[in-house]
């Protein structure tokens, strides 16, 4: 009698209950792992995009600061034409000017990177993992007849080496800081 009473009071799980619990636990773990892998992928993309934005910001800040501080080339020793502020090539991918120290500076697109040429030294401005696909310089108001301050509009297409690449189209317009007076 005691043995029968002992078996009646002992409770356990049936096979169906155990399989149901394992199934629910497995579904919740798979869902959690998918959420975790998605968040890691999103964070990686966010870091890559942030790096691209930071590199682009530095590049544009350096470029616009240099162009803003340009001065008029009175003798034409840098721009090739006296009394011009900037010389832009026919394909709009090169710009030459005198900086605030009187040095001839040239920015140009070569091998998917913007390079700066100063005192016969050419250096890239972007890291190697950032690709500058296109850049164009548009200059307006640099002729003396218009009495307008020179303005430069820069448009660029920048991307990274990732697969799939993040692509940014950036455009800015700046004006020369020094007044463009007639000589």
PDB file of C-alpha atoms in Angstrom:
ATOM      1  CA  UNK A   1       0.000   0.000   0.000  1.00  0.00           C
ATOM      2  CA  UNK A   2       2.718   2.425   0.822  1.00  0.00           C
ATOM      3  CA  UNK A   3       4.383   1.806  -2.560  1.00  0.00           C
ATOM      4  CA  UNK A   4       1.193   2.484  -4.491  1.00  0.00           C
ATOM      5  CA  UNK A   5       0.511   5.674  -2.562  1.00  0.00           C
ATOM      6  CA  UNK A   6       4.075   6.857  -3.227  1.00  0.00           C
ATOM      7  CA  UNK A   7       3.681   6.446  -6.999  1.00  0.00           C
ATOM      8  CA  UNK A   8       0.379   8.337  -7.052  1.00  0.00           C
ATOM      9  CA  UNK A   9       1.855  11.413  -5.298  1.00  0.00           C
ATOM     10  CA  UNK A  10       4.945  11.623  -7.563  1.00  0.00           C
ATOM     11  CA  UNK A  11       4.335  14.047 -10.424  1.00  0.00           C
ATOM     12  CA  UNK A  12       6.306  14.284 -13.689  1.00  0.00           C
ATOM     13  CA  UNK A  13       6.176  15.539 -17.239  1.00  0.00           C
ATOM     14  CA  UNK A  14       4.676  13.725 -20.107  1.00  0.00           C
ATOM     15  CA  UNK A  15       6.509  13.408 -23.394  1.00  0.00           C
ATOM     16  CA  UNK A  16       4.123  15.878 -25.073  1.00  0.00           C
ATOM     17  CA  UNK A  17       4.734  18.498 -22.397  1.00  0.00           C
ATOM     18  CA  UNK A  18       8.488  18.051 -22.695  1.00  0.00           C
ATOM     19  CA  UNK A  19       8.420  18.377 -26.511  1.00  0.00           C
ATOM     20  CA  UNK A  20       6.231  21.496 -26.260  1.00  0.00           C
ATOM     21  CA  UNK A  21       8.634  23.134 -23.800  1.00  0.00           C
ATOM     22  CA  UNK A  22      11.668  22.302 -25.959  1.00  0.00           C
ATOM     23  CA  UNK A  23       9.922  23.665 -29.068  1.00  0.00           C
ATOM     24  CA  UNK A  24       8.987  26.951 -27.389  1.00  0.00           C
ATOM     25  CA  UNK A  25      12.489  27.301 -25.943  1.00  0.00           C
ATOM     26  CA  UNK A  26      14.090  26.580 -29.367  1.00  0.00           C
ATOM     27  CA  UNK A  27      11.881  29.106 -31.173  1.00  0.00           C
ATOM     28  CA  UNK A  28      12.689  31.822 -28.611  1.00  0.00           C
ATOM     29  CA  UNK A  29      16.458  31.108 -28.812  1.00  0.00           C
ATOM     30  CA  UNK A  30      16.430  31.197 -32.638  1.00  0.00           C
ATOM     31  CA  UNK A  31      14.509  34.490 -32.545  1.00  0.00           C
ATOM     32  CA  UNK A  32      16.960  35.965 -30.052  1.00  0.00           C
ATOM     33  CA  UNK A  33      19.971  34.847 -32.138  1.00  0.00           C
ATOM     34  CA  UNK A  34      18.455  36.377 -35.279  1.00  0.00           C
ATOM     35  CA  UNK A  35      17.868  39.637 -33.428  1.00  0.00           C
ATOM     36  CA  UNK A  36      21.425  39.584 -32.083  1.00  0.00           C
ATOM     37  CA  UNK A  37      22.991  38.929 -35.526  1.00  0.00           C
ATOM     38  CA  UNK A  38      20.820  41.668 -37.080  1.00  0.00           C
ATOM     39  CA  UNK A  39      21.955  44.171 -34.442  1.00  0.00           C
ATOM     40  CA  UNK A  40      25.631  43.304 -35.041  1.00  0.00           C
ATOM     41  CA  UNK A  41      25.154  43.709 -38.799  1.00  0.00           C
ATOM     42  CA  UNK A  42      23.392  47.052 -38.276  1.00  0.00           C
ATOM     43  CA  UNK A  43      26.136  48.274 -35.945  1.00  0.00           C
ATOM     44  CA  UNK A  44      28.810  47.298 -38.482  1.00  0.00           C
ATOM     45  CA  UNK A  45      26.990  49.200 -41.248  1.00  0.00           C
ATOM     46  CA  UNK A  46      26.574  52.173 -38.937  1.00  0.00           C
ATOM     47  CA  UNK A  47      30.309  52.216 -38.114  1.00  0.00           C
ATOM     48  CA  UNK A  48      31.227  51.981 -41.808  1.00  0.00           C
ATOM     49  CA  UNK A  49      28.851  54.811 -42.670  1.00  0.00           C
ATOM     50  CA  UNK A  50      30.207  56.926 -39.798  1.00  0.00           C
ATOM     51  CA  UNK A  51      33.763  56.372 -40.994  1.00  0.00           C
ATOM     52  CA  UNK A  52      32.778  57.411 -44.519  1.00  0.00           C
ATOM     53  CA  UNK A  53      31.022  60.516 -43.233  1.00  0.00           C
ATOM     54  CA  UNK A  54      33.996  61.468 -41.017  1.00  0.00           C
ATOM     55  CA  UNK A  55      36.479  61.011 -43.885  1.00  0.00           C
ATOM     56  CA  UNK A  56      34.270  63.005 -46.242  1.00  0.00           C
ATOM     57  CA  UNK A  57      33.838  65.746 -43.656  1.00  0.00           C
ATOM     58  CA  UNK A  58      37.588  66.073 -43.126  1.00  0.00           C
ATOM     59  CA  UNK A  59      38.227  66.065 -46.860  1.00  0.00           C
ATOM     60  CA  UNK A  60      35.606  68.742 -47.588  1.00  0.00           C
ATOM     61  CA  UNK A  61      36.664  70.866 -44.619  1.00  0.00           C
ATOM     62  CA  UNK A  62      40.287  70.904 -45.759  1.00  0.00           C
ATOM     63  CA  UNK A  63      39.327  71.584 -49.377  1.00  0.00           C
ATOM     64  CA  UNK A  64      36.855  74.380 -48.653  1.00  0.00           C
ATOM     65  CA  UNK A  65      39.138  76.070 -46.115  1.00  0.00           C
ATOM     66  CA  UNK A  66      41.943  76.144 -48.677  1.00  0.00           C
ATOM     67  CA  UNK A  67      39.715  77.472 -51.455  1.00  0.00           C
ATOM     68  CA  UNK A  68      38.095  80.065 -49.212  1.00  0.00           C
ATOM     69  CA  UNK A  69      41.495  81.530 -48.304  1.00  0.00           C
ATOM     70  CA  UNK A  70      42.661  81.886 -51.934  1.00  0.00           C
ATOM     71  CA  UNK A  71      43.875  85.199 -53.248  1.00  0.00           C
ATOM     72  CA  UNK A  72      43.886  86.818 -56.658  1.00  0.00           C
ATOM     73  CA  UNK A  73      46.777  85.811 -58.934  1.00  0.00           C
ATOM     74  CA  UNK A  74      47.859  89.273 -60.118  1.00  0.00           C
ATOM     75  CA  UNK A  75      50.816  88.113 -62.244  1.00  0.00           C
ATOM     76  CA  UNK A  76      49.170  84.917 -63.526  1.00  0.00           C
ATOM     77  CA  UNK A  77      52.060  82.763 -62.280  1.00  0.00           C
ATOM     78  CA  UNK A  78      49.759  80.056 -60.903  1.00  0.00           C
ATOM     79  CA  UNK A  79      46.475  80.276 -62.781  1.00  0.00           C
ATOM     80  CA  UNK A  80      48.074  81.051 -66.135  1.00  0.00           C
ATOM     81  CA  UNK A  81      45.968  84.154 -66.563  1.00  0.00           C
ATOM     82  CA  UNK A  82      46.575  87.420 -64.762  1.00  0.00           C
ATOM     83  CA  UNK A  83      43.889  88.660 -62.412  1.00  0.00           C
ATOM     84  CA  UNK A  84      42.106  85.333 -61.955  1.00  0.00           C
ATOM     85  CA  UNK A  85      41.358  83.829 -58.585  1.00  0.00           C
ATOM     86  CA  UNK A  86      41.021  80.215 -59.704  1.00  0.00           C
ATOM     87  CA  UNK A  87      41.862  78.158 -62.769  1.00  0.00           C
ATOM     88  CA  UNK A  88      39.566  75.194 -63.441  1.00  0.00           C
ATOM     89  CA  UNK A  89      40.490  72.630 -66.089  1.00  0.00           C
ATOM     90  CA  UNK A  90      38.188  71.880 -69.018  1.00  0.00           C
ATOM     91  CA  UNK A  91      36.986  68.613 -67.458  1.00  0.00           C
ATOM     92  CA  UNK A  92      36.221  70.486 -64.174  1.00  0.00           C
ATOM     93  CA  UNK A  93      38.296  67.987 -62.154  1.00  0.00           C
ATOM     94  CA  UNK A  94      41.300  70.267 -61.430  1.00  0.00           C
ATOM     95  CA  UNK A  95      41.504  73.617 -59.721  1.00  0.00           C
ATOM     96  CA  UNK A  96      44.592  75.812 -59.225  1.00  0.00           C
ATOM     97  CA  UNK A  97      44.915  78.920 -57.092  1.00  0.00           C
ATOM     98  CA  UNK A  98      47.241  80.931 -54.882  1.00  0.00           C
ATOM     99  CA  UNK A  99      46.748  80.220 -51.204  1.00  0.00           C
ATOM    100  CA  UNK A 100      46.942  82.872 -48.489  1.00  0.00           C
ATOM    101  CA  UNK A 101      50.753  82.438 -48.291  1.00  0.00           C
ATOM    102  CA  UNK A 102      51.198  83.003 -52.034  1.00  0.00           C
ATOM    103  CA  UNK A 103      51.913  79.333 -52.815  1.00  0.00           C
ATOM    104  CA  UNK A 104      50.442  77.756 -55.941  1.00  0.00           C
ATOM    105  CA  UNK A 105      48.077  74.947 -54.900  1.00  0.00           C
ATOM    106  CA  UNK A 106      46.334  72.454 -57.155  1.00  0.00           C
ATOM    107  CA  UNK A 107      43.608  69.974 -56.260  1.00  0.00           C
ATOM    108  CA  UNK A 108      42.936  67.239 -58.809  1.00  0.00           C
ATOM    109  CA  UNK A 109      41.284  63.856 -59.177  1.00  0.00           C
ATOM    110  CA  UNK A 110      43.680  60.984 -59.853  1.00  0.00           C
ATOM    111  CA  UNK A 111      43.231  57.244 -59.272  1.00  0.00           C
ATOM    112  CA  UNK A 112      39.908  57.726 -57.445  1.00  0.00           C
ATOM    113  CA  UNK A 113      41.464  60.038 -54.871  1.00  0.00           C
ATOM    114  CA  UNK A 114      41.701  63.798 -54.611  1.00  0.00           C
ATOM    115  CA  UNK A 115      45.312  64.867 -54.540  1.00  0.00           C
ATOM    116  CA  UNK A 116      46.856  68.139 -53.535  1.00  0.00           C
ATOM    117  CA  UNK A 117      49.910  69.409 -55.326  1.00  0.00           C
ATOM    118  CA  UNK A 118      51.941  71.968 -53.421  1.00  0.00           C
ATOM    119  CA  UNK A 119      55.578  72.866 -54.058  1.00  0.00           C
ATOM    120  CA  UNK A 120      55.884  69.962 -56.519  1.00  0.00           C
ATOM    121  CA  UNK A 121      54.763  67.461 -53.863  1.00  0.00           C
ATOM    122  CA  UNK A 122      51.573  65.496 -54.534  1.00  0.00           C
ATOM    123  CA  UNK A 123      49.671  63.919 -51.650  1.00  0.00           C
ATOM    124  CA  UNK A 124      46.291  62.136 -51.466  1.00  0.00           C
ATOM    125  CA  UNK A 125      43.643  63.644 -49.198  1.00  0.00           C
ATOM    126  CA  UNK A 126      41.440  60.590 -48.656  1.00  0.00           C
ATOM    127  CA  UNK A 127      42.281  57.235 -47.067  1.00  0.00           C
ATOM    128  CA  UNK A 128      42.849  54.340 -49.475  1.00  0.00           C
ATOM    129  CA  UNK A 129      39.602  52.591 -48.569  1.00  0.00           C
ATOM    130  CA  UNK A 130      37.510  55.620 -49.627  1.00  0.00           C
ATOM    131  CA  UNK A 131      36.878  56.040 -53.344  1.00  0.00           C
ATOM    132  CA  UNK A 132      36.262  59.458 -54.869  1.00  0.00           C
ATOM    133  CA  UNK A 133      34.473  58.515 -58.069  1.00  0.00           C
ATOM    134  CA  UNK A 134      33.869  62.018 -59.326  1.00  0.00           C
ATOM    135  CA  UNK A 135      34.471  65.623 -58.369  1.00  0.00           C
ATOM    136  CA  UNK A 136      33.658  68.805 -60.227  1.00  0.00           C
ATOM    137  CA  UNK A 137      34.573  72.415 -59.508  1.00  0.00           C
ATOM    138  CA  UNK A 138      32.278  75.164 -60.839  1.00  0.00           C
ATOM    139  CA  UNK A 139      33.546  78.735 -60.469  1.00  0.00           C
ATOM    140  CA  UNK A 140      31.297  81.766 -60.865  1.00  0.00           C
ATOM    141  CA  UNK A 141      31.862  85.467 -60.397  1.00  0.00           C
ATOM    142  CA  UNK A 142      35.601  85.561 -60.827  1.00  0.00           C
ATOM    143  CA  UNK A 143      35.606  87.996 -63.749  1.00  0.00           C
ATOM    144  CA  UNK A 144      36.005  91.616 -62.715  1.00  0.00           C
ATOM    145  CA  UNK A 145      33.148  92.866 -64.905  1.00  0.00           C
ATOM    146  CA  UNK A 146      30.402  91.375 -62.753  1.00  0.00           C
ATOM    147  CA  UNK A 147      31.430  92.922 -59.418  1.00  0.00           C
ATOM    148  CA  UNK A 148      30.535  89.599 -57.799  1.00  0.00           C
ATOM    149  CA  UNK A 149      32.487  87.788 -55.149  1.00  0.00           C
ATOM    150  CA  UNK A 150      33.931  84.512 -56.575  1.00  0.00           C
ATOM    151  CA  UNK A 151      32.008  81.408 -55.593  1.00  0.00           C
ATOM    152  CA  UNK A 152      32.986  77.795 -56.063  1.00  0.00           C
ATOM    153  CA  UNK A 153      30.502  74.945 -56.111  1.00  0.00           C
ATOM    154  CA  UNK A 154      32.035  71.545 -55.470  1.00  0.00           C
ATOM    155  CA  UNK A 155      30.093  68.371 -56.168  1.00  0.00           C
ATOM    156  CA  UNK A 156      31.486  64.918 -55.447  1.00  0.00           C
ATOM    157  CA  UNK A 157      30.504  61.262 -55.480  1.00  0.00           C
ATOM    158  CA  UNK A 158      32.215  59.324 -52.699  1.00  0.00           C
ATOM    159  CA  UNK A 159      31.908  55.646 -51.771  1.00  0.00           C
ATOM    160  CA  UNK A 160      33.721  52.968 -49.811  1.00  0.00           C
ATOM    161  CA  UNK A 161      35.126  49.546 -50.730  1.00  0.00           C
ATOM    162  CA  UNK A 162      32.500  47.550 -48.834  1.00  0.00           C
ATOM    163  CA  UNK A 163      30.102  45.163 -50.494  1.00  0.00           C
ATOM    164  CA  UNK A 164      27.559  46.653 -51.117  1.00  0.00           C
ATOM    165  CA  UNK A 165      29.231  50.065 -51.132  1.00  0.00           C
ATOM    166  CA  UNK A 166      27.794  53.074 -49.354  1.00  0.00           C
ATOM    167  CA  UNK A 167      27.606  55.999 -51.770  1.00  0.00           C
ATOM    168  CA  UNK A 168      27.362  59.680 -50.839  1.00  0.00           C
ATOM    169  CA  UNK A 169      26.716  62.589 -53.143  1.00  0.00           C
ATOM    170  CA  UNK A 170      28.034  65.777 -51.579  1.00  0.00           C
ATOM    171  CA  UNK A 171      27.757  69.332 -52.815  1.00  0.00           C
ATOM    172  CA  UNK A 172      28.772  72.606 -51.235  1.00  0.00           C
ATOM    173  CA  UNK A 173      29.240  76.195 -52.333  1.00  0.00           C
ATOM    174  CA  UNK A 174      31.802  78.516 -50.808  1.00  0.00           C
ATOM    175  CA  UNK A 175      32.870  82.076 -51.431  1.00  0.00           C
ATOM    176  CA  UNK A 176      36.311  83.568 -51.263  1.00  0.00           C
ATOM    177  CA  UNK A 177      37.000  85.229 -47.936  1.00  0.00           C
ATOM    178  CA  UNK A 178      39.089  88.119 -49.265  1.00  0.00           C
ATOM    179  CA  UNK A 179      37.192  90.768 -51.166  1.00  0.00           C
ATOM    180  CA  UNK A 180      37.707  90.505 -54.898  1.00  0.00           C
ATOM    181  CA  UNK A 181      38.706  94.056 -55.742  1.00  0.00           C
ATOM    182  CA  UNK A 182      39.722  95.335 -59.168  1.00  0.00           C
ATOM    183  CA  UNK A 183      43.381  95.854 -59.967  1.00  0.00           C
TER     184      UNK A 183
END
